[in-house]
Amino acid sequence: MMRHSTVFERHAPSESAVTESLRSTRSSVFWLEDAPSVDRPQLAGSHSADLTVVGGGYTGLWTAVLAKRRDPSARVVLLEAQTIGWAASGRNGGFAEASLTHGEDNGRARWPDEYDTLERLGLENLDAIERDVTELGMDVQLERTGTLDVAYEPHQVEWLREAEHGEFLDRDAVQAAIASPIFAAGRRIEGHGALVHPGRLATELARVAADLGVEIFEHSAVTGLRNRSGGVAVETVRGVVHSAKVALGTNVFRPLLRRARLSTVPVYDYVLMSEPLSDVQRADLGWRGREGVSDLANQFHYSRLTADHRILYGGYDAVYHAGRRVRPEYEERQESYRTLASHFLTTYPQLEGLGFSHQWAGAIDTSTQFCAFHGLARRGRVAYAAGFTGLGVAATRFAAEVMLDRLAGESTPRTQLDMVRKKPLPFPPEPFAKIGIEATKWSLDRADHRQGQRNLLLRTLDRLGLGFDS
Ligand SMILES: Cc1cc2nc3c(=O)[nH]c(=O)nc-3n(C[C@H](O)[C@H](O)[C@H](O)COP(=O)(O)OP(=O)(O)OC[C@H]3O[C@@H](n4cnc5c(N)ncnc54)[C@H](O)[C@@H]3O)c2cc1C
């Protein structure tokens, strides 16, 4: 099949327009600048706890909050290596989606018999987040906007037309919703998605946890877990917490359990945040439904509005560095920011002249099943959950409930799920991980240039349950 150029190649803006849009951009995470921060102590000396939570992202924070809700008298300690929410939880797109399985196709393909239950539990989880936000008075700018999937290419229009949920929008209808000349069709799905301010979700969860009595320590990287009679010693460089139970929410970072070492790879995702739009720009653009928008390409983009009328625009490039490392220098990839700026101007040419104030990147917690896995180790004393593959804003709360169910030894509808009981295949060790990921990325890009046609590698991966269809 012939190689087709994509809409972003056919309608690329001038190099000078891209350069101009990035003239005053600084490398900093908007969401973290826009969230209140509190200095918290470092762990020192010897402590004891009923539950020690490792990781101050959403997984760890929800686990701590829900543990105190289940048993207000429990002594709960949370240890964070750097600061609350600094990693993926403070730098994501803020799309809080009901799906626990990274979408219906992935969920139905892997767990056909229990998919309906998974969908219901995912919706209940999103409702529970909304209820918690209200009841706990959390200022996280939650908006139950729903989502809008958009198509640029003819084969994507067909995919949208055939989809089941939501309302199909033809070219006129989608462009009436959001004025972009490249949108050829859309599908609006209500009820399954919300938007939040990611940084504030982390800091507000920490505030609530502290109010409930959780002891939070920052700059307290856990260096090891040692079995002790009646529990586990959770060690940092300057302290130790003797714990009856431990919950690990360490995401893409080096796992503390050897068995989880090959379960995730960090894949870097890049984001731009625009300056606030003027009233005229907002009127021209429409977007009154404020939906979270994503497109259907394999290398997809996502975008959304903020409370102060900026546009967040991210995605497309996904970069894996051999060796599974998470390093600040990987965030400085100017070619990815230029690509994003160029694609933004193709999508919204009427916004030429609008600058980007912030650029940042983060590591996507990728697992081979493209959604979280859950585990229990050390004779039921240590629970873990990771691998949300870029869809963890809402699913982390569900993972926290699973960890607490299992640490309590309870059998619940959550713990009985195959999705929870069975582990995904590991990634291969290096150099095969790097070679495999690069080959898959090349194939995905090729599919986007060939009307979505998946090549032999992708079809083989699909059959093995390893295919990535965004
Ligand atoms: C750019 C980007 C965009 C994304 N967009 C979306 C989106 O729109 N919607 C969505 O649903 N998901 C999105 N995601 C994914 C989502 O952000 C994550 O799935 C979610 O935040 C995972 O939360 P977590 O708590 O498991 O991990 P993290 O937020 O990464 O937190 C893990 C924490 O553990 C700490 N830690 C690790 N090891 C140790 C140790 N040994 N001792 C102490 N602390 C330790 C780390 O310092 C870190 O703070 C995105 C991710 C990125 C990077």
Coordinates of C-alpha atoms and ligand atoms in Angstrom, one line a residue:
M1 CA 0.0 0.0 0.0
M2 CA 1.2 3.5 -0.8
R3 CA 2.5 5.9 1.8
H4 CA 0.1 8.8 2.4
S5 CA 1.2 12.0 4.0
T6 CA -0.7 12.9 7.2
V7 CA -2.7 16.1 7.6
F8 CA 0.1 17.5 9.8
E9 CA 2.6 17.1 6.9
R10 CA 0.2 18.4 4.2
H11 CA -0.8 21.5 6.2
A12 CA 2.3 22.2 8.3
P13 CA 2.7 25.8 9.4
S14 CA 5.9 27.8 8.6
E15 CA 9.0 27.1 10.7
S16 CA 9.0 30.7 11.8
A17 CA 5.5 30.4 13.2
V18 CA 6.6 27.4 15.2
T19 CA 9.7 29.2 16.5
E20 CA 7.6 32.2 17.4
S21 CA 5.1 30.2 19.4
L22 CA 7.9 28.7 21.5
R23 CA 9.8 32.0 21.9
S24 CA 8.9 32.5 25.6
T25 CA 8.2 28.9 26.7
R26 CA 9.9 27.7 29.8
S27 CA 10.6 24.1 30.9
S28 CA 8.3 23.9 33.9
V29 CA 5.1 22.0 34.8
F30 CA 2.2 24.4 34.8
W31 CA 0.1 22.3 37.0
L32 CA 2.7 22.1 39.8
E33 CA 3.3 25.9 39.6
D34 CA -0.5 26.4 39.9
A35 CA -0.9 24.1 43.0
P36 CA -0.2 25.1 46.6
S37 CA 2.8 23.3 48.0
V38 CA 3.5 22.5 51.6
D39 CA 7.0 21.6 53.0
R40 CA 6.9 18.2 54.7
P41 CA 9.6 16.6 56.9
Q42 CA 12.1 13.9 55.9
L43 CA 11.9 10.5 57.7
A44 CA 14.5 10.2 60.4
G45 CA 14.9 7.6 63.1
S46 CA 12.7 4.6 63.9
H47 CA 8.9 4.6 63.5
S48 CA 6.1 2.1 63.5
A49 CA 2.9 1.9 61.5
D50 CA 0.0 -0.3 60.7
L51 CA 0.4 0.6 57.1
T52 CA 3.3 2.2 55.2
V53 CA 2.5 3.6 51.8
V54 CA 5.4 4.1 49.4
G55 CA 4.9 6.8 46.8
G56 CA 3.3 10.2 46.9
G57 CA 1.4 10.1 43.6
Y58 CA -2.3 9.3 43.2
T59 CA -1.8 5.6 43.9
G60 CA -0.1 6.1 47.2
L61 CA -2.2 9.1 48.2
W62 CA -5.6 7.4 47.5
T63 CA -4.3 4.3 49.4
A64 CA -3.5 6.5 52.4
V65 CA -6.8 8.4 52.4
L66 CA -8.9 5.3 51.9
A67 CA -7.0 3.3 54.6
K68 CA -7.8 6.0 57.1
R69 CA -11.4 6.0 56.0
R70 CA -11.6 2.2 56.5
D71 CA -10.0 2.4 59.9
P72 CA -9.5 5.9 61.4
S73 CA -7.4 4.6 64.3
A74 CA -4.8 2.9 62.0
R75 CA -1.4 4.5 62.0
V76 CA -0.6 5.3 58.4
V77 CA 2.8 6.6 57.2
L78 CA 3.4 7.8 53.6
L79 CA 7.0 8.0 52.2
E80 CA 7.7 10.0 49.1
A81 CA 11.2 10.0 47.4
Q82 CA 10.9 13.6 46.2
T83 CA 7.8 15.8 46.7
I84 CA 4.1 15.0 46.6
G85 CA 2.8 14.7 43.0
W86 CA 6.1 15.8 41.3
A87 CA 6.0 12.8 38.9
A88 CA 3.2 11.6 36.5
S89 CA 0.5 12.6 39.0
G90 CA 1.4 16.2 38.8
R91 CA 2.2 16.5 35.1
N92 CA -0.5 14.6 33.2
G93 CA -3.4 15.8 31.0
G94 CA -6.0 15.5 33.8
F95 CA -8.3 13.3 31.8
A96 CA -10.1 11.3 34.5
E97 CA -11.6 8.4 32.5
A98 CA -13.9 5.7 33.8
S99 CA -12.1 3.0 31.9
L100 CA -10.0 0.7 34.0
T101 CA -8.8 -1.2 30.9
H102 CA -7.4 1.6 28.7
G103 CA -10.5 1.6 26.6
E104 CA -13.2 -0.9 25.6
D105 CA -11.3 -2.6 22.8
N106 CA -8.4 -3.5 25.0
G107 CA -10.7 -4.5 27.9
R108 CA -13.0 -6.7 25.7
A109 CA -10.0 -8.3 23.9
R110 CA -8.3 -9.3 27.2
W111 CA -11.2 -10.0 29.6
P112 CA -14.2 -10.7 27.4
D113 CA -16.1 -12.5 30.1
E114 CA -15.8 -9.9 32.8
Y115 CA -15.7 -6.8 30.6
D116 CA -19.2 -5.6 31.6
T117 CA -18.3 -5.9 35.2
L118 CA -15.1 -3.9 34.6
E119 CA -17.0 -1.2 32.8
R120 CA -19.5 -0.9 35.7
L121 CA -16.7 -0.9 38.3
G122 CA -14.9 1.8 36.3
L123 CA -18.0 4.0 36.2
E124 CA -18.6 3.5 39.9
N125 CA -15.0 4.5 40.6
L126 CA -15.3 7.7 38.6
D127 CA -18.5 8.5 40.5
A128 CA -16.8 7.8 43.8
I129 CA -14.0 10.2 42.9
E130 CA -16.6 12.9 42.1
R131 CA -18.3 12.2 45.4
D132 CA -15.1 12.3 47.4
V133 CA -14.1 15.6 45.8
T134 CA -17.4 17.1 46.9
E135 CA -17.6 15.6 50.3
L136 CA -13.9 16.2 51.2
G137 CA -14.1 19.8 49.8
M138 CA -11.2 19.2 47.4
D139 CA -10.4 22.2 45.1
V140 CA -9.4 20.2 42.0
Q141 CA -11.4 21.9 39.3
L142 CA -13.2 18.7 38.4
E143 CA -15.5 19.1 35.4
R144 CA -17.6 16.2 34.2
T145 CA -17.2 17.3 30.6
G146 CA -17.2 14.0 28.8
T147 CA -14.8 13.4 25.9
L148 CA -14.7 14.2 22.2
D149 CA -12.8 11.8 19.9
V150 CA -11.9 13.4 16.5
A151 CA -10.9 12.1 13.1
Y152 CA -8.7 13.8 10.5
E153 CA -8.4 11.0 7.9
P154 CA -11.1 9.2 6.0
H155 CA -10.4 5.8 7.6
Q156 CA -10.7 7.4 11.1
V157 CA -14.1 8.8 10.2
E158 CA -15.2 5.3 9.4
W159 CA -13.9 4.0 12.8
L160 CA -15.9 6.8 14.5
R161 CA -19.0 6.1 12.6
E162 CA -18.9 2.4 13.6
A163 CA -18.2 3.0 17.3
E164 CA -21.0 2.2 19.7
H165 CA -21.1 4.6 22.5
G166 CA -21.9 8.3 22.3
E167 CA -23.0 10.6 19.5
F168 CA -21.4 10.7 16.0
L169 CA -20.7 14.2 14.8
D170 CA -20.2 14.8 11.0
R171 CA -17.8 17.4 9.7
D172 CA -20.2 20.3 10.2
A173 CA -21.2 19.2 13.7
V174 CA -17.7 18.6 14.9
Q175 CA -16.5 21.9 13.5
A176 CA -19.4 23.7 15.1
A177 CA -18.3 22.2 18.4
I178 CA -14.6 23.2 18.0
A179 CA -13.4 25.2 15.1
S180 CA -10.6 23.2 13.5
P181 CA -10.4 22.9 9.7
I182 CA -8.8 19.5 10.0
F183 CA -11.6 17.8 12.1
A184 CA -13.5 15.6 9.6
A185 CA -15.8 13.9 12.2
G186 CA -16.2 13.4 15.9
R187 CA -17.8 11.3 18.6
R188 CA -18.9 12.9 21.8
I189 CA -19.1 10.5 24.8
E190 CA -20.8 11.8 27.9
G191 CA -20.6 10.4 31.4
H192 CA -17.4 8.3 31.0
G193 CA -14.9 11.1 31.5
A194 CA -14.1 14.2 33.6
L195 CA -11.3 16.7 33.7
V196 CA -9.3 17.6 36.8
H197 CA -6.4 19.9 37.7
P198 CA -3.7 17.1 38.1
G199 CA -1.4 19.0 40.4
R200 CA -4.2 20.0 42.7
L201 CA -5.6 16.5 42.8
A202 CA -2.3 15.4 44.2
T203 CA -1.8 18.3 46.7
E204 CA -5.5 18.1 47.8
L205 CA -5.3 14.4 48.4
A206 CA -2.2 15.0 50.5
R207 CA -4.0 17.7 52.5
V208 CA -7.0 15.4 53.1
A209 CA -4.6 12.6 54.1
A210 CA -2.8 14.8 56.5
D211 CA -6.1 16.0 58.0
L212 CA -7.1 12.4 58.5
G213 CA -3.9 11.8 60.4
V214 CA -1.6 10.3 57.8
E215 CA 2.0 11.1 58.5
I216 CA 3.6 12.2 55.3
F217 CA 7.4 12.3 54.7
E218 CA 9.0 13.8 51.6
H219 CA 12.6 13.4 50.4
S220 CA 12.4 9.9 51.9
A221 CA 13.2 7.4 49.2
V222 CA 12.7 3.8 50.3
T223 CA 15.9 1.9 49.8
G224 CA 14.7 -1.6 50.8
L225 CA 12.0 -3.8 52.4
R226 CA 13.2 -6.3 55.0
N227 CA 11.0 -9.1 56.4
R228 CA 10.7 -8.9 60.2
S229 CA 8.7 -11.0 62.6
G230 CA 5.2 -9.7 62.4
G231 CA 5.9 -7.3 59.6
V232 CA 8.2 -5.5 57.2
A233 CA 10.9 -2.9 57.9
V234 CA 10.6 -0.1 55.3
E235 CA 14.0 1.5 55.1
T236 CA 15.2 4.9 54.0
V237 CA 18.7 6.4 54.2
R238 CA 17.9 8.1 57.5
G239 CA 15.1 6.2 59.0
V240 CA 13.0 3.0 59.1
V241 CA 9.3 2.3 59.6
H242 CA 8.4 -1.0 61.1
S243 CA 5.1 -1.8 59.4
A244 CA 2.5 -4.5 59.7
K245 CA 1.5 -3.9 56.0
V246 CA 3.0 -2.1 53.1
A247 CA 1.4 -0.6 49.9
L248 CA 3.7 0.2 47.0
G249 CA 2.6 3.0 44.5
T250 CA 6.0 3.6 42.9
N251 CA 4.8 3.4 39.3
V252 CA 7.6 3.5 36.7
F253 CA 10.4 3.9 39.2
R254 CA 12.7 1.1 40.1
P255 CA 10.4 -1.5 41.8
L256 CA 11.3 -2.4 45.4
L257 CA 10.2 -6.0 44.6
R258 CA 12.5 -8.0 42.3
R259 CA 9.5 -9.8 40.7
A260 CA 8.2 -6.5 39.3
R261 CA 11.5 -5.4 37.7
L262 CA 10.4 -6.2 34.1
S263 CA 6.8 -5.3 34.4
T264 CA 6.8 -1.6 33.3
V265 CA 8.8 0.6 31.0
P266 CA 8.9 4.4 31.1
V267 CA 7.8 6.0 27.8
Y268 CA 8.3 9.7 27.7
D269 CA 5.3 11.8 26.6
Y270 CA 5.5 15.6 25.8
V271 CA 3.2 18.4 26.7
L272 CA 2.7 22.1 25.8
M273 CA 0.6 24.6 27.7
S274 CA -0.6 27.8 25.9
E275 CA -1.0 31.3 27.3
P276 CA -4.6 32.0 28.2
L277 CA -6.8 32.7 25.2
S278 CA -8.3 36.1 24.7
D279 CA -12.1 36.6 24.6
V280 CA -11.9 36.9 20.8
Q281 CA -9.9 33.7 20.4
R282 CA -12.3 31.8 22.6
A283 CA -15.3 33.0 20.7
D284 CA -13.6 32.0 17.4
L285 CA -12.7 28.6 18.7
G286 CA -16.0 27.5 20.3
W287 CA -15.3 24.5 22.5
R288 CA -18.1 25.5 24.8
G289 CA -18.6 21.9 26.0
R290 CA -14.9 22.0 27.2
E291 CA -14.6 18.3 26.4
G292 CA -11.3 16.5 26.7
V293 CA -10.3 15.9 23.0
S294 CA -8.2 13.1 21.5
D295 CA -7.7 11.9 18.0
L296 CA -7.7 8.4 16.6
A297 CA -4.1 8.1 15.1
N298 CA -1.9 5.5 16.6
Q299 CA 0.4 8.3 17.5
F300 CA -2.4 10.4 19.0
H301 CA -2.7 13.9 20.4
Y302 CA -4.8 15.0 23.4
S303 CA -5.9 18.5 24.3
R304 CA -8.1 20.3 26.8
L305 CA -8.9 23.7 28.3
T306 CA -7.8 24.8 31.7
A307 CA -9.9 26.9 34.2
D308 CA -8.0 30.0 33.1
H309 CA -8.7 29.3 29.4
R310 CA -5.3 27.9 28.3
I311 CA -5.0 24.9 25.9
L312 CA -3.0 21.9 27.0
Y313 CA -1.7 20.0 24.0
G314 CA 0.2 16.8 24.3
G315 CA 1.0 13.4 22.9
Y316 CA 2.3 12.2 19.5
D317 CA 5.9 11.4 20.3
A318 CA 6.5 8.6 22.7
V319 CA 10.1 8.1 23.5
Y320 CA 11.7 5.1 25.3
H321 CA 15.3 5.3 26.5
A322 CA 17.1 2.0 26.8
G323 CA 17.6 0.8 30.3
R324 CA 14.2 1.8 31.7
R325 CA 15.5 5.0 33.3
V326 CA 13.6 8.0 34.5
R327 CA 15.9 11.1 34.1
P328 CA 15.2 14.8 34.1
E329 CA 17.4 15.3 31.0
Y330 CA 15.0 13.1 29.0
E331 CA 12.4 15.9 29.4
E332 CA 14.5 18.3 27.3
R333 CA 13.7 17.1 23.8
Q334 CA 13.2 20.3 21.7
E335 CA 12.3 18.4 18.5
S336 CA 9.2 16.9 20.3
Y337 CA 8.1 20.3 21.5
R338 CA 8.5 21.7 18.0
T339 CA 6.5 18.9 16.5
L340 CA 3.7 19.5 19.0
A341 CA 3.7 23.2 18.3
S342 CA 3.5 22.5 14.6
H343 CA 0.7 20.1 14.9
F344 CA -1.2 22.5 17.2
L345 CA -1.0 25.3 14.6
T346 CA -2.2 22.9 11.9
T347 CA -5.2 22.0 14.2
Y348 CA -6.0 25.6 15.2
P349 CA -4.5 27.9 12.5
Q350 CA -6.6 30.8 13.7
L351 CA -4.5 30.8 16.9
E352 CA -1.3 31.7 15.1
G353 CA 0.4 34.3 17.3
L354 CA -0.6 32.5 20.6
G355 CA 2.5 31.5 22.5
F356 CA 3.2 28.5 24.7
S357 CA 4.1 29.4 28.3
H358 CA 5.1 25.9 29.5
Q359 CA 6.6 22.7 28.2
W360 CA 7.3 19.5 30.1
A361 CA 7.4 15.8 29.7
G362 CA 6.7 12.8 31.9
A363 CA 7.2 9.1 32.0
I364 CA 4.2 7.0 31.0
D365 CA 3.9 3.9 33.2
T366 CA 3.6 1.3 30.3
S367 CA 2.7 -2.3 30.9
T368 CA 2.3 -5.0 28.3
Q369 CA -1.5 -5.2 29.0
F370 CA -1.8 -1.4 28.7
C371 CA -3.6 -1.0 32.1
A372 CA -2.6 -1.6 35.7
F373 CA -1.6 -4.8 37.2
H374 CA -2.1 -5.7 40.9
G375 CA 0.0 -7.9 43.1
L376 CA 0.5 -9.2 46.6
A377 CA 3.9 -10.4 48.0
R378 CA 5.7 -11.3 51.2
R379 CA 3.0 -13.6 52.5
G380 CA 0.2 -11.0 52.0
R381 CA 2.1 -8.1 53.7
V382 CA 3.1 -6.1 50.7
A383 CA 0.6 -5.0 48.0
Y384 CA 1.5 -3.2 44.8
A385 CA -0.1 -1.7 41.7
A386 CA 1.5 0.0 38.7
G387 CA 1.5 0.0 34.9
F388 CA -1.5 2.4 34.2
T389 CA -0.1 3.1 30.7
G390 CA -1.1 6.8 30.6
L391 CA -4.6 6.2 32.0
G392 CA -4.2 6.4 35.8
V393 CA -5.8 9.6 36.9
A394 CA -9.0 7.7 37.9
A395 CA -7.9 4.1 37.8
T396 CA -5.4 4.7 40.7
R397 CA -8.2 5.1 43.1
F398 CA -9.5 1.7 42.1
A399 CA -6.0 0.2 42.5
A400 CA -5.8 1.7 46.0
E401 CA -9.1 -0.1 46.9
V402 CA -7.7 -3.3 45.5
M403 CA -4.5 -3.1 47.5
L404 CA -6.4 -2.4 50.7
D405 CA -8.8 -5.3 50.1
R406 CA -5.9 -7.6 49.6
L407 CA -3.9 -6.4 52.5
A408 CA -7.0 -7.0 54.7
G409 CA -7.3 -10.5 53.3
E410 CA -10.8 -9.7 52.0
S411 CA -12.4 -11.3 49.0
T412 CA -14.4 -8.6 47.2
P413 CA -15.8 -8.2 43.6
R414 CA -12.6 -6.3 42.9
T415 CA -10.2 -9.0 44.1
Q416 CA -12.1 -11.8 42.2
L417 CA -11.5 -10.2 38.8
D418 CA -9.1 -12.0 36.4
M419 CA -7.7 -8.5 35.6
V420 CA -6.6 -8.2 39.2
R421 CA -5.6 -11.9 39.9
K422 CA -3.5 -12.5 36.8
K423 CA -0.2 -10.8 35.9
P424 CA 0.7 -9.5 32.4
L425 CA 3.7 -10.8 30.5
P426 CA 6.9 -8.9 31.4
F427 CA 8.8 -6.8 28.9
P428 CA 12.0 -8.5 27.7
P429 CA 15.3 -7.4 29.2
E430 CA 17.6 -5.0 27.2
P431 CA 18.6 -4.8 24.4
F432 CA 15.4 -6.6 23.3
A433 CA 13.1 -4.1 25.1
K434 CA 14.5 -1.2 23.2
I435 CA 14.6 -3.0 19.8
G436 CA 11.0 -4.3 20.3
I437 CA 9.6 -0.9 21.3
E438 CA 11.3 0.9 18.4
A439 CA 10.0 -1.6 15.9
T440 CA 6.5 -1.2 17.3
K441 CA 6.7 2.6 17.1
W442 CA 7.9 2.4 13.5
S443 CA 5.0 0.1 12.6
L444 CA 2.5 2.4 14.3
D445 CA 3.8 5.4 12.5
R446 CA 3.7 3.5 9.2
A447 CA 0.1 2.5 9.9
D448 CA -0.8 6.1 10.4
H449 CA 0.7 6.8 6.9
R450 CA -1.2 3.8 5.4
Q451 CA -4.8 4.5 6.3
G452 CA -4.5 2.7 9.6
Q453 CA -3.4 -0.6 8.0
R454 CA -1.6 -2.6 10.6
N455 CA 1.5 -4.5 9.4
L456 CA 2.6 -8.0 10.2
L457 CA 4.4 -7.1 13.4
L458 CA 1.3 -5.2 14.8
R459 CA -1.0 -8.0 13.8
T460 CA 1.2 -10.5 15.4
L461 CA 1.4 -8.4 18.6
D462 CA -2.4 -8.1 18.5
R463 CA -2.8 -11.9 18.3
L464 CA -0.4 -12.3 21.3
G465 CA -2.4 -9.7 23.2
L466 CA 0.5 -7.3 23.1
G467 CA -0.8 -5.0 20.3
F468 CA -1.1 -1.3 21.1
D469 CA -4.2 0.3 19.6
S470 CA -4.5 3.7 21.1
Ligands
LIG1 C1 2.6 13.4 30.4 C2 1.6 12.5 31.0 C3 0.3 12.7 30.6 C4 -0.7 11.8 31.2 N1 -2.0 12.0 31.0 C5 -2.9 11.3 31.6 C6 -4.3 11.6 31.5 O1 -4.7 12.6 30.9 N2 -5.2 10.8 32.1 C7 -4.8 9.7 32.8 O2 -5.7 9.0 33.3 N3 -3.5 9.4 33.0 C8 -2.6 10.2 32.4 N4 -1.3 9.9 32.6 C9 -0.9 8.8 33.5 C10 -1.1 9.2 35.0 O3 -0.5 10.4 35.3 C11 -0.5 8.1 35.9 O4 -1.0 6.8 35.5 C12 -0.7 8.3 37.3 O5 -0.4 9.6 37.7 C13 0.1 7.2 38.1 O6 0.1 7.6 39.5 P1 1.1 6.9 40.5 O7 0.8 7.4 41.8 O8 1.0 5.4 40.3 O9 2.5 7.3 40.0 P2 3.4 8.6 40.1 O10 2.6 9.8 40.0 O11 4.5 8.4 39.2 O12 3.9 8.5 41.6 C14 4.9 7.6 42.0 C15 5.6 8.2 43.1 O13 6.4 7.2 43.8 C16 7.6 7.8 44.2 N5 8.5 6.7 44.5 C17 9.0 5.9 43.5 N6 9.9 5.0 44.1 C18 10.0 5.4 45.4 C19 10.7 4.9 46.5 N7 11.6 3.9 46.4 N8 10.6 5.5 47.7 C20 9.7 6.5 47.9 N9 9.0 7.0 46.8 C21 9.1 6.5 45.6 C22 7.9 8.7 43.1 O14 8.8 9.7 43.5 C23 6.6 9.3 42.7 O15 6.3 10.5 43.3 C24 -0.3 10.7 32.1 C25 1.1 10.6 32.4 C26 2.0 11.5 31.8 C27 3.5 11.3 32.2

